[in-house]
């Protein structure tokens, strides 16, 4: 379980996060909704320990990320997959190597085991047969799917998505949304989805929070039959 | 950032990159990749520079010495000049122009496109993943390039002396070997090891510190090459002072 407790952050005089609190339970997807530039990405980076907070704390299964050293933070991060808005794929590596990298770095899997794992992940994200392609030859939507695949590489407990559907065409957006729902339902991935897209929020969120002027507030549950078929 | 905090930050960055768990099982391939890129990739330019270094040096030396000293001194002078000074420093400056800039540009681009953040989130230490292989790679490649450069420069000097200055190979070789001191050769190599460290540290440091976009990446590459070149010259003096002073 992830507990975000009274987290505050400001840049100079600009308050970006003001006493933000919420929890992410098992197999639950929390959506943080809000217009662009309200600090949603800052919140995600603060939760991951990539950015310091002015006050408050973030607990992963009871461990405060503010009170542990770098090596322990790295251990916690192995349980988290992060899908960047920009995808942040390694442009010098093909799809296979992008997804394989965390597996090679953190496990002692053999080459064939790594390939099997990547093949399995590519099946889940619907990108089978695209192992040899480089990010430069993928569309924006396909890059987003590969980014999800890379986030899945270590089979993390939590997945964080930063604007997963922004800039995608409707068909690709539906595909990404269905993948997020599938990962939660069939692979028990909890996590946080940060978005300014109301349709995505409605479709994937178990709980929806609105972040505005640094304050967070919970919205009532919204129907999501549209994407559940 | 003032000069002292910059030096402090630069040194901390360098030691942070080197004194970490090497995780050799996965890092070794990245080191080999860098040795190949820096070593083999720089070889053509280094050979061209070495050819002309040898030719210019022999022309200048003969202009100043022929007629005043025995002709074998040409071999002695060229040998010591190339091994102590020209080989290490010109090779380092060339590799700095080629590699410090590419390191800064590559790492800087990774910074602005969040690829370094991605490494951190995947619990992969970017200092080990990006900096360590480059530092070790150039530490291995630069001395080898320096030796090749010295060899090529001496061969070219000897050939020019033989065909254009009437100095037979045997006479040139006598001058070269008779006054050969191992200290000259190894002193030059020690210099190249120090140069390797500052080239890699400058390239990685300025790439890592990029904030912003394409313009800042461009600035970082310039800072990396300028800083590496200045540090090479400063270290050249300091090492010379210690070894030959």
Short mmCIF file of C-alpha atoms in Angstrom, two decimals:
data_model
loop_
_atom_site.label_atom_id
_atom_site.label_comp_id
_atom_site.label_asym_id
_atom_site.label_seq_id
_atom_site.Cartn_x
_atom_site.Cartn_y
_atom_site.Cartn_z
CA UNK A 1 0.00 0.00 0.00
CA UNK A 2 1.19 3.52 -0.79
CA UNK A 3 0.29 6.24 1.67
CA UNK A 4 0.80 9.87 0.72
CA UNK A 5 0.57 11.95 3.91
CA UNK A 6 0.32 15.74 3.95
CA UNK A 7 2.87 16.25 1.18
CA UNK A 8 3.69 19.88 0.40
CA UNK A 9 6.03 21.29 -2.18
CA UNK A 10 6.65 24.78 -3.45
CA UNK A 11 8.96 26.34 -6.00
CA UNK A 12 10.01 29.78 -4.75
CA UNK A 13 6.68 31.32 -3.83
CA UNK A 14 4.57 29.02 -6.04
CA UNK A 15 2.78 26.36 -4.00
CA UNK A 16 2.50 23.26 -6.18
CA UNK A 17 1.40 20.69 -3.59
CA UNK A 18 -0.42 21.78 -0.46
CA UNK A 19 -1.00 19.10 2.19
CA UNK A 20 -1.74 16.40 -0.37
CA UNK A 21 -2.91 13.07 1.12
CA UNK A 22 -4.34 9.89 -0.36
CA UNK A 23 -3.75 6.12 -0.32
CA UNK A 24 -3.25 3.57 -3.08
CA UNK A 25 -4.64 0.20 -2.01
CA UNK A 26 -4.03 -3.21 -3.56
CA UNK A 27 -5.32 -3.66 -7.12
CA UNK A 28 -6.67 -0.12 -7.09
CA UNK A 29 -6.03 2.58 -9.64
CA UNK A 30 -6.05 6.12 -8.36
CA UNK A 31 -6.50 8.87 -10.90
CA UNK A 32 -5.11 12.33 -10.28
CA UNK A 33 -7.01 14.66 -12.53
CA UNK A 34 -6.19 18.24 -13.22
CA UNK A 35 -5.35 20.75 -15.89
CA UNK A 36 -1.85 20.88 -17.36
CA UNK A 37 0.74 22.59 -15.20
CA UNK A 38 -0.93 21.96 -11.85
CA UNK A 39 1.87 19.78 -10.48
CA UNK A 40 0.60 16.28 -11.22
CA UNK A 41 3.98 15.13 -12.51
CA UNK A 42 5.70 16.82 -9.56
CA UNK A 43 3.46 14.75 -7.29
CA UNK A 44 4.45 11.51 -9.03
CA UNK A 45 8.16 12.39 -8.87
CA UNK A 46 7.81 13.32 -5.20
CA UNK A 47 6.15 9.99 -4.47
CA UNK A 48 9.03 8.19 -6.21
CA UNK A 49 11.67 10.13 -4.30
CA UNK A 50 12.96 11.75 -7.52
CA UNK A 51 12.09 15.13 -6.06
CA UNK A 52 12.32 16.21 -2.44
CA UNK A 53 9.24 17.46 -0.60
CA UNK A 54 9.09 20.41 1.77
CA UNK A 55 6.94 18.55 4.30
CA UNK A 56 4.91 15.38 4.65
CA UNK A 57 5.93 11.84 3.78
CA UNK A 58 5.27 8.97 1.40
CA UNK A 59 5.08 5.43 2.76
CA UNK A 60 5.51 2.29 0.68
CA UNK A 61 4.17 -0.66 2.63
CA UNK A 62 4.87 1.29 5.83
CA UNK A 63 8.39 2.49 4.86
CA UNK A 64 8.82 6.22 4.59
CA UNK A 65 10.71 7.12 1.42
CA UNK A 66 11.93 10.30 3.11
CA UNK A 67 13.60 8.35 5.92
CA UNK A 68 15.57 5.75 3.96
CA UNK A 69 18.85 5.86 2.05
CA UNK A 70 19.37 5.68 -1.69
CA UNK A 71 19.93 1.93 -1.85
CA UNK A 72 16.63 1.30 -0.05
CA UNK A 73 14.85 3.73 -2.38
CA UNK A 74 16.23 1.71 -5.30
CA UNK A 75 14.85 -1.48 -3.73
CA UNK A 76 11.41 0.15 -3.46
CA UNK A 77 11.59 1.39 -7.06
CA UNK A 78 12.05 -2.18 -8.29
CA UNK A 79 8.41 -2.62 -7.25
CA UNK A 80 7.27 0.34 -9.30
CA UNK A 81 6.88 0.70 -13.04
CA UNK A 82 6.68 4.21 -14.42
CA UNK A 83 5.25 5.22 -17.77
CA UNK A 84 6.53 8.65 -18.74
CA UNK A 85 4.45 11.09 -20.73
CA UNK A 86 7.43 11.48 -23.07
CA UNK A 87 7.88 7.65 -22.91
CA UNK A 88 11.63 8.21 -22.15
CA UNK A 89 12.54 5.13 -24.17
CA UNK A 90 16.26 4.68 -24.78
CA UNK A 91 16.65 5.77 -28.37
CA UNK A 92 19.92 3.89 -28.81
CA UNK A 93 18.20 0.59 -28.01
CA UNK A 94 15.55 -1.38 -29.87
CA UNK A 95 12.26 -2.46 -28.32
CA UNK A 96 13.69 -5.74 -27.06
CA UNK A 97 16.66 -4.07 -25.36
CA UNK A 98 14.50 -1.33 -23.87
CA UNK A 99 12.25 -3.87 -22.17
CA UNK A 100 15.09 -6.26 -21.36
CA UNK A 101 17.31 -3.67 -19.67
CA UNK A 102 15.77 -3.76 -16.16
CA UNK A 103 15.62 -7.56 -16.30
CA UNK A 104 19.30 -7.83 -17.25
CA UNK A 105 20.30 -5.26 -14.63
CA UNK A 106 18.36 -6.70 -11.72
CA UNK A 107 18.07 -10.43 -12.28
CA UNK A 108 20.46 -13.21 -13.19
CA UNK A 109 18.20 -14.46 -15.98
CA UNK A 110 19.89 -16.13 -18.95
CA UNK A 111 19.67 -14.60 -22.43
CA UNK A 112 16.91 -17.01 -23.46
CA UNK A 113 14.97 -16.37 -20.25
CA UNK A 114 15.19 -12.63 -20.87
CA UNK A 115 13.95 -13.09 -24.45
CA UNK A 116 11.06 -15.26 -23.25
CA UNK A 117 10.08 -12.65 -20.68
CA UNK A 118 10.20 -9.85 -23.27
CA UNK A 119 8.14 -11.93 -25.71
CA UNK A 120 5.58 -12.50 -22.96
CA UNK A 121 5.43 -8.75 -22.20
CA UNK A 122 5.10 -7.88 -25.88
CA UNK A 123 2.11 -10.23 -26.08
CA UNK A 124 0.48 -8.49 -23.11
CA UNK A 125 0.92 -5.04 -24.66
CA UNK A 126 -0.06 -6.25 -28.15
CA UNK A 127 3.31 -5.54 -29.77
CA UNK A 128 4.47 -9.04 -30.70
CA UNK A 129 7.00 -9.13 -33.52
CA UNK A 130 8.19 -5.56 -32.96
CA UNK A 131 11.31 -6.52 -30.97
CA UNK A 132 13.82 -5.25 -33.51
CA UNK A 133 12.27 -1.83 -34.08
CA UNK A 134 13.88 1.29 -32.66
CA UNK A 135 11.83 4.00 -30.92
CA UNK A 136 12.41 6.38 -33.86
CA UNK A 137 10.41 4.09 -36.15
CA UNK A 138 7.45 3.72 -33.77
CA UNK A 139 4.35 5.92 -33.68
CA UNK A 140 3.55 7.90 -30.53
CA UNK A 141 0.98 5.32 -29.44
CA UNK A 142 3.29 2.38 -30.02
CA UNK A 143 6.02 4.11 -28.02
CA UNK A 144 3.53 4.53 -25.18
CA UNK A 145 2.76 0.79 -25.31
CA UNK A 146 6.46 -0.10 -25.27
CA UNK A 147 6.91 2.27 -22.30
CA UNK A 148 4.19 0.29 -20.50
CA UNK A 149 6.01 -2.90 -21.48
CA UNK A 150 9.28 -1.61 -20.03
CA UNK A 151 7.46 -0.62 -16.84
CA UNK A 152 6.22 -4.22 -16.59
CA UNK A 153 9.66 -5.77 -17.02
CA UNK A 154 10.32 -6.47 -13.34
CA UNK A 155 6.71 -7.46 -12.72
CA UNK A 156 6.20 -4.54 -10.33
CA UNK A 157 3.42 -4.29 -7.79
CA UNK A 158 2.64 -0.69 -8.72
CA UNK A 159 2.40 1.10 -12.05
CA UNK A 160 2.48 4.87 -12.36
CA UNK A 161 1.21 6.43 -15.58
CA UNK A 162 2.00 10.04 -16.42
CA UNK A 163 -0.54 11.31 -18.99
CA UNK A 164 -0.75 7.89 -20.68
CA UNK A 165 -3.22 8.93 -23.37
CA UNK A 166 -2.24 12.52 -24.06
CA UNK A 167 -1.63 13.25 -27.72
CA UNK A 168 -2.91 9.89 -28.96
CA UNK A 169 -5.54 9.33 -31.62
CA UNK A 170 -8.88 7.89 -30.34
CA UNK A 171 -8.13 4.34 -31.45
CA UNK A 172 -4.72 4.24 -29.83
CA UNK A 173 -6.12 5.96 -26.75
CA UNK A 174 -8.73 3.20 -26.36
CA UNK A 175 -5.98 0.60 -26.77
CA UNK A 176 -3.87 2.16 -24.03
CA UNK A 177 -6.89 2.54 -21.74
CA UNK A 178 -7.87 -1.10 -22.26
CA UNK A 179 -4.30 -2.15 -21.51
CA UNK A 180 -4.29 -0.18 -18.24
CA UNK A 181 -7.59 -1.79 -17.22
CA UNK A 182 -6.35 -5.24 -18.25
CA UNK A 183 -3.18 -4.83 -16.19
CA UNK A 184 -5.19 -3.93 -13.14
CA UNK A 185 -7.84 -6.64 -13.53
CA UNK A 186 -5.80 -9.55 -14.80
CA UNK A 187 -2.34 -8.77 -13.47
CA UNK A 188 -3.30 -7.07 -10.19
CA UNK A 189 -1.34 -3.91 -10.86
CA UNK A 190 -2.20 -1.08 -8.51
CA UNK A 191 -1.08 2.42 -9.23
CA UNK A 192 -1.61 6.02 -10.03
CA UNK A 193 -2.75 7.52 -13.31
CA UNK A 194 -2.09 11.19 -13.76
CA UNK A 195 -4.10 12.77 -16.55
CA UNK A 196 -6.02 15.81 -17.65
CA UNK A 197 -8.23 13.67 -19.89
CA UNK A 198 -11.64 13.14 -18.30
CA UNK A 199 -12.52 10.13 -20.48
CA UNK A 200 -9.35 8.30 -19.45
CA UNK A 201 -9.98 9.18 -15.82
CA UNK A 202 -13.54 7.86 -15.98
CA UNK A 203 -12.46 4.68 -17.72
CA UNK A 204 -9.60 3.57 -15.51
CA UNK A 205 -10.04 5.15 -12.10
CA UNK A 206 -11.29 3.34 -9.01
CA UNK A 207 -10.93 6.63 -7.20
CA UNK A 208 -10.54 10.00 -8.81
CA UNK A 209 -8.87 12.97 -7.19
CA UNK A 210 -8.75 16.50 -8.51
CA UNK A 211 -5.53 18.46 -8.06
CA UNK A 212 -6.05 22.18 -8.37
CA UNK A 213 -3.90 25.03 -7.06
CA UNK A 214 -1.94 22.56 -4.96
CA UNK A 215 -5.02 21.19 -3.14
CA UNK A 216 -6.31 17.68 -3.73
CA UNK A 217 -9.94 16.65 -3.40
CA UNK A 218 -11.71 13.34 -4.03
CA UNK A 219 -14.40 13.21 -6.72
CA UNK A 220 -17.35 10.85 -6.56
CA UNK A 221 -17.14 7.55 -8.46
CA UNK A 222 -17.82 7.85 -12.17
CA UNK A 223 -19.39 5.13 -14.33
CA UNK A 224 -16.97 3.33 -16.59
CA UNK A 225 -19.02 0.88 -18.59
CA UNK A 226 -17.87 2.60 -21.78
CA UNK A 227 -14.45 0.95 -21.72
CA UNK A 228 -15.34 -2.22 -19.88
CA UNK A 229 -17.37 -3.38 -22.86
CA UNK B 1 28.05 28.74 -9.25
CA UNK B 2 31.48 30.13 -8.33
CA UNK B 3 34.76 28.51 -9.32
CA UNK B 4 35.33 26.75 -6.00
CA UNK B 5 31.88 25.20 -5.80
CA UNK B 6 32.23 24.17 -9.46
CA UNK B 7 35.52 22.41 -8.70
CA UNK B 8 33.92 20.78 -5.65
CA UNK B 9 30.87 19.69 -7.61
CA UNK B 10 33.01 18.40 -10.48
CA UNK B 11 35.24 16.40 -8.13
CA UNK B 12 32.30 14.97 -6.20
CA UNK B 13 30.66 13.99 -9.48
CA UNK B 14 33.85 12.27 -10.65
CA UNK B 15 34.37 10.27 -7.46
CA UNK B 16 30.66 9.44 -7.26
CA UNK B 17 30.92 8.00 -10.77
CA UNK B 18 33.99 5.91 -10.07
CA UNK B 19 33.67 4.76 -6.48
CA UNK B 20 30.43 2.82 -6.69
CA UNK B 21 29.51 -0.80 -7.03
CA UNK B 22 30.78 -1.66 -10.54
CA UNK B 23 28.33 -4.55 -11.07
CA UNK B 24 30.85 -5.92 -13.52
CA UNK B 25 28.51 -8.62 -14.90
CA UNK B 26 26.48 -6.05 -16.79
CA UNK B 27 28.92 -3.12 -16.91
CA UNK B 28 31.71 -4.98 -18.71
CA UNK B 29 29.83 -4.96 -22.03
CA UNK B 30 29.23 -1.24 -21.78
CA UNK B 31 32.94 -0.68 -21.03
CA UNK B 32 33.93 -2.74 -24.08
CA UNK B 33 31.47 -0.77 -26.19
CA UNK B 34 33.14 2.48 -25.06
CA UNK B 35 36.65 1.12 -25.65
CA UNK B 36 35.56 0.25 -29.18
CA UNK B 37 33.83 3.58 -29.80
CA UNK B 38 36.67 5.68 -28.39
CA UNK B 39 39.56 3.49 -29.52
CA UNK B 40 38.60 2.20 -32.95
CA UNK B 41 36.38 5.19 -33.70
CA UNK B 42 39.17 7.70 -33.03
CA UNK B 43 41.88 5.73 -34.82
CA UNK B 44 41.58 7.29 -38.32
CA UNK B 45 41.76 10.87 -37.04
CA UNK B 46 44.57 10.01 -34.65
CA UNK B 47 46.61 8.44 -37.48
CA UNK B 48 46.10 11.50 -39.71
CA UNK B 49 47.15 13.83 -36.88
CA UNK B 50 50.16 11.63 -36.08
CA UNK B 51 51.35 11.58 -39.70
CA UNK B 52 51.43 15.37 -39.85
CA UNK B 53 52.81 15.70 -36.34
CA UNK B 54 55.76 13.54 -37.39
CA UNK B 55 56.27 15.42 -40.64
CA UNK B 56 56.00 18.94 -39.19
CA UNK B 57 58.23 18.05 -36.24
CA UNK B 58 60.99 16.63 -38.43
CA UNK B 59 60.86 19.62 -40.80
CA UNK B 60 61.04 22.10 -37.91
CA UNK B 61 63.75 20.16 -36.09
CA UNK B 62 65.92 19.85 -39.15
CA UNK B 63 65.44 23.57 -39.92
CA UNK B 64 66.78 24.44 -36.47
CA UNK B 65 69.46 21.81 -36.00
CA UNK B 66 70.88 20.58 -39.32
CA UNK B 67 74.39 21.83 -39.79
CA UNK B 68 74.95 22.55 -36.12
CA UNK B 69 74.72 19.07 -34.59
CA UNK B 70 75.26 15.48 -35.79
CA UNK B 71 72.40 14.22 -37.95
CA UNK B 72 71.43 11.38 -35.59
CA UNK B 73 70.25 14.07 -33.16
CA UNK B 74 67.19 14.41 -35.40
CA UNK B 75 66.07 10.95 -34.27
CA UNK B 76 66.81 11.75 -30.63
CA UNK B 77 64.97 15.07 -30.68
CA UNK B 78 61.95 13.80 -32.57
CA UNK B 79 61.69 10.70 -30.37
CA UNK B 80 61.76 12.58 -27.09
CA UNK B 81 59.53 15.37 -28.37
CA UNK B 82 56.88 12.94 -29.58
CA UNK B 83 57.00 10.62 -26.57
CA UNK B 84 57.10 13.25 -23.86
CA UNK B 85 54.85 15.91 -25.29
CA UNK B 86 53.36 15.82 -28.76
CA UNK B 87 52.01 12.27 -28.78
CA UNK B 88 50.12 12.42 -25.48
CA UNK B 89 48.85 15.98 -25.78
CA UNK B 90 47.75 16.03 -29.41
CA UNK B 91 46.06 12.64 -29.06
CA UNK B 92 44.29 13.81 -25.93
CA UNK B 93 43.13 17.05 -27.53
CA UNK B 94 41.81 15.19 -30.56
CA UNK B 95 40.01 12.59 -28.45
CA UNK B 96 38.68 15.38 -26.27
CA UNK B 97 37.20 17.16 -29.29
CA UNK B 98 35.62 13.96 -30.51
CA UNK B 99 34.59 12.18 -27.32
CA UNK B 100 34.01 14.80 -24.61
CA UNK B 101 31.57 16.52 -26.96
CA UNK B 102 29.76 13.32 -27.88
CA UNK B 103 29.54 12.23 -24.24
CA UNK B 104 28.08 15.59 -23.21
CA UNK B 105 25.65 15.60 -26.14
CA UNK B 106 24.49 12.01 -25.58
CA UNK B 107 24.09 12.26 -21.82
CA UNK B 108 22.63 15.77 -22.09
CA UNK B 109 20.01 14.57 -24.56
CA UNK B 110 19.21 11.67 -22.25
CA UNK B 111 18.76 14.19 -19.44
CA UNK B 112 16.33 16.43 -21.34
CA UNK B 113 14.33 13.49 -22.70
CA UNK B 114 13.96 12.02 -19.18
CA UNK B 115 15.95 8.89 -20.04
CA UNK B 116 18.15 9.45 -16.97
CA UNK B 117 15.03 9.77 -14.80
CA UNK B 118 13.85 6.51 -16.37
CA UNK B 119 17.10 4.82 -15.29
CA UNK B 120 16.65 6.08 -11.73
CA UNK B 121 13.07 4.86 -11.61
CA UNK B 122 14.19 1.46 -12.86
CA UNK B 123 16.61 1.44 -9.90
CA UNK B 124 19.61 1.60 -12.25
CA UNK B 125 22.28 3.98 -10.97
CA UNK B 126 22.89 6.39 -13.88
CA UNK B 127 26.39 7.14 -12.58
CA UNK B 128 27.31 3.49 -12.96
CA UNK B 129 25.33 2.95 -16.15
CA UNK B 130 26.45 6.05 -18.04
CA UNK B 131 29.62 7.49 -16.49
CA UNK B 132 31.61 4.50 -15.27
CA UNK B 133 31.88 2.75 -18.68
CA UNK B 134 32.94 6.01 -20.33
CA UNK B 135 35.60 6.75 -17.71
CA UNK B 136 37.04 3.24 -17.78
CA UNK B 137 36.65 2.98 -21.57
CA UNK B 138 38.70 6.09 -22.26
CA UNK B 139 41.19 5.14 -19.51
CA UNK B 140 41.93 1.98 -21.51
CA UNK B 141 41.69 3.44 -25.01
CA UNK B 142 43.61 6.71 -24.72
CA UNK B 143 47.03 5.28 -23.74
CA UNK B 144 46.75 2.74 -26.58
CA UNK B 145 45.87 5.52 -29.02
CA UNK B 146 48.79 7.56 -27.70
CA UNK B 147 51.27 4.72 -28.33
CA UNK B 148 49.90 4.22 -31.86
CA UNK B 149 50.09 7.95 -32.50
CA UNK B 150 53.72 8.11 -31.30
CA UNK B 151 54.68 5.12 -33.42
CA UNK B 152 53.09 6.59 -36.57
CA UNK B 153 54.66 10.02 -35.96
CA UNK B 154 58.12 8.49 -35.54
CA UNK B 155 57.78 6.33 -38.64
CA UNK B 156 56.69 9.33 -40.72
CA UNK B 157 59.51 11.45 -39.31
CA UNK B 158 62.05 8.74 -40.10
CA UNK B 159 60.73 8.27 -43.64
CA UNK B 160 60.85 12.03 -44.33
CA UNK B 161 64.35 12.28 -42.86
CA UNK B 162 65.51 9.36 -45.02
CA UNK B 163 64.14 10.58 -48.34
CA UNK B 164 64.30 14.37 -48.02
CA UNK B 165 67.01 15.17 -45.46
CA UNK B 166 69.57 12.55 -46.33
CA UNK B 167 69.43 10.98 -42.89
CA UNK B 168 69.53 7.17 -43.36
CA UNK B 169 67.19 5.01 -41.30
CA UNK B 170 70.16 3.53 -39.43
CA UNK B 171 71.39 6.99 -38.36
CA UNK B 172 67.91 8.12 -37.35
CA UNK B 173 67.40 4.88 -35.45
CA UNK B 174 70.75 5.29 -33.69
CA UNK B 175 69.73 8.72 -32.42
CA UNK B 176 66.30 7.46 -31.41
CA UNK B 177 67.45 4.39 -29.51
CA UNK B 178 70.80 5.57 -28.18
CA UNK B 179 69.22 8.33 -26.14
CA UNK B 180 66.00 6.52 -25.35
CA UNK B 181 64.92 6.76 -21.73
CA UNK B 182 62.05 4.60 -20.53
CA UNK B 183 61.01 7.52 -18.33
CA UNK B 184 60.21 9.59 -21.44
CA UNK B 185 57.92 6.93 -22.85
CA UNK B 186 56.19 6.01 -19.59
CA UNK B 187 56.01 9.64 -18.48
CA UNK B 188 54.01 10.37 -21.63
CA UNK B 189 51.74 7.44 -20.90
CA UNK B 190 51.13 8.59 -17.33
CA UNK B 191 50.09 11.95 -18.77
CA UNK B 192 47.63 10.24 -21.12
CA UNK B 193 46.02 8.41 -18.18
CA UNK B 194 45.36 11.72 -16.43
CA UNK B 195 44.10 13.24 -19.67
CA UNK B 196 41.69 10.32 -20.11
CA UNK B 197 40.13 10.98 -16.72
CA UNK B 198 39.53 14.68 -17.35
CA UNK B 199 38.09 14.09 -20.82
CA UNK B 200 35.54 11.57 -19.54
CA UNK B 201 34.76 13.55 -16.41
CA UNK B 202 34.14 16.76 -18.39
CA UNK B 203 31.97 15.06 -21.00
CA UNK B 204 29.85 13.23 -18.44
CA UNK B 205 29.64 16.13 -15.97
CA UNK B 206 28.39 18.76 -18.39
CA UNK B 207 26.01 16.27 -20.01
CA UNK B 208 24.59 15.28 -16.65
CA UNK B 209 24.05 18.88 -15.55
CA UNK B 210 22.01 19.89 -18.61
CA UNK B 211 18.71 21.53 -17.78
CA UNK B 212 16.40 22.70 -20.53
CA UNK B 213 16.53 21.73 -24.18
CA UNK B 214 18.58 21.62 -27.36
CA UNK B 215 20.29 24.97 -26.74
CA UNK B 216 21.56 23.82 -23.33
CA UNK B 217 22.78 20.54 -24.83
CA UNK B 218 24.77 22.58 -27.34
CA UNK B 219 26.25 24.70 -24.55
CA UNK B 220 27.12 21.58 -22.55
CA UNK B 221 29.10 20.11 -25.45
CA UNK B 222 31.05 23.36 -25.80
CA UNK B 223 31.76 23.57 -22.05
CA UNK B 224 32.82 19.93 -22.02
CA UNK B 225 35.39 20.33 -24.80
CA UNK B 226 36.71 23.69 -23.54
CA UNK B 227 37.01 22.44 -19.95
CA UNK B 228 38.66 19.18 -21.00
CA UNK B 229 41.16 21.05 -23.21
CA UNK B 230 42.09 23.51 -20.47
CA UNK B 231 42.44 20.74 -17.88
CA UNK B 232 44.61 18.74 -20.29
CA UNK B 233 47.02 21.66 -20.61
CA UNK B 234 47.04 22.31 -16.84
CA UNK B 235 47.65 18.63 -16.08
CA UNK B 236 50.32 18.48 -18.78
CA UNK B 237 52.24 21.12 -16.89
CA UNK B 238 51.69 19.57 -13.46
CA UNK B 239 52.60 16.03 -14.50
CA UNK B 240 55.63 17.32 -16.39
CA UNK B 241 56.68 19.17 -13.27
CA UNK B 242 56.44 16.02 -11.17
CA UNK B 243 58.03 13.57 -13.62
CA UNK B 244 60.47 15.67 -15.62
CA UNK B 245 60.84 18.78 -13.48
#
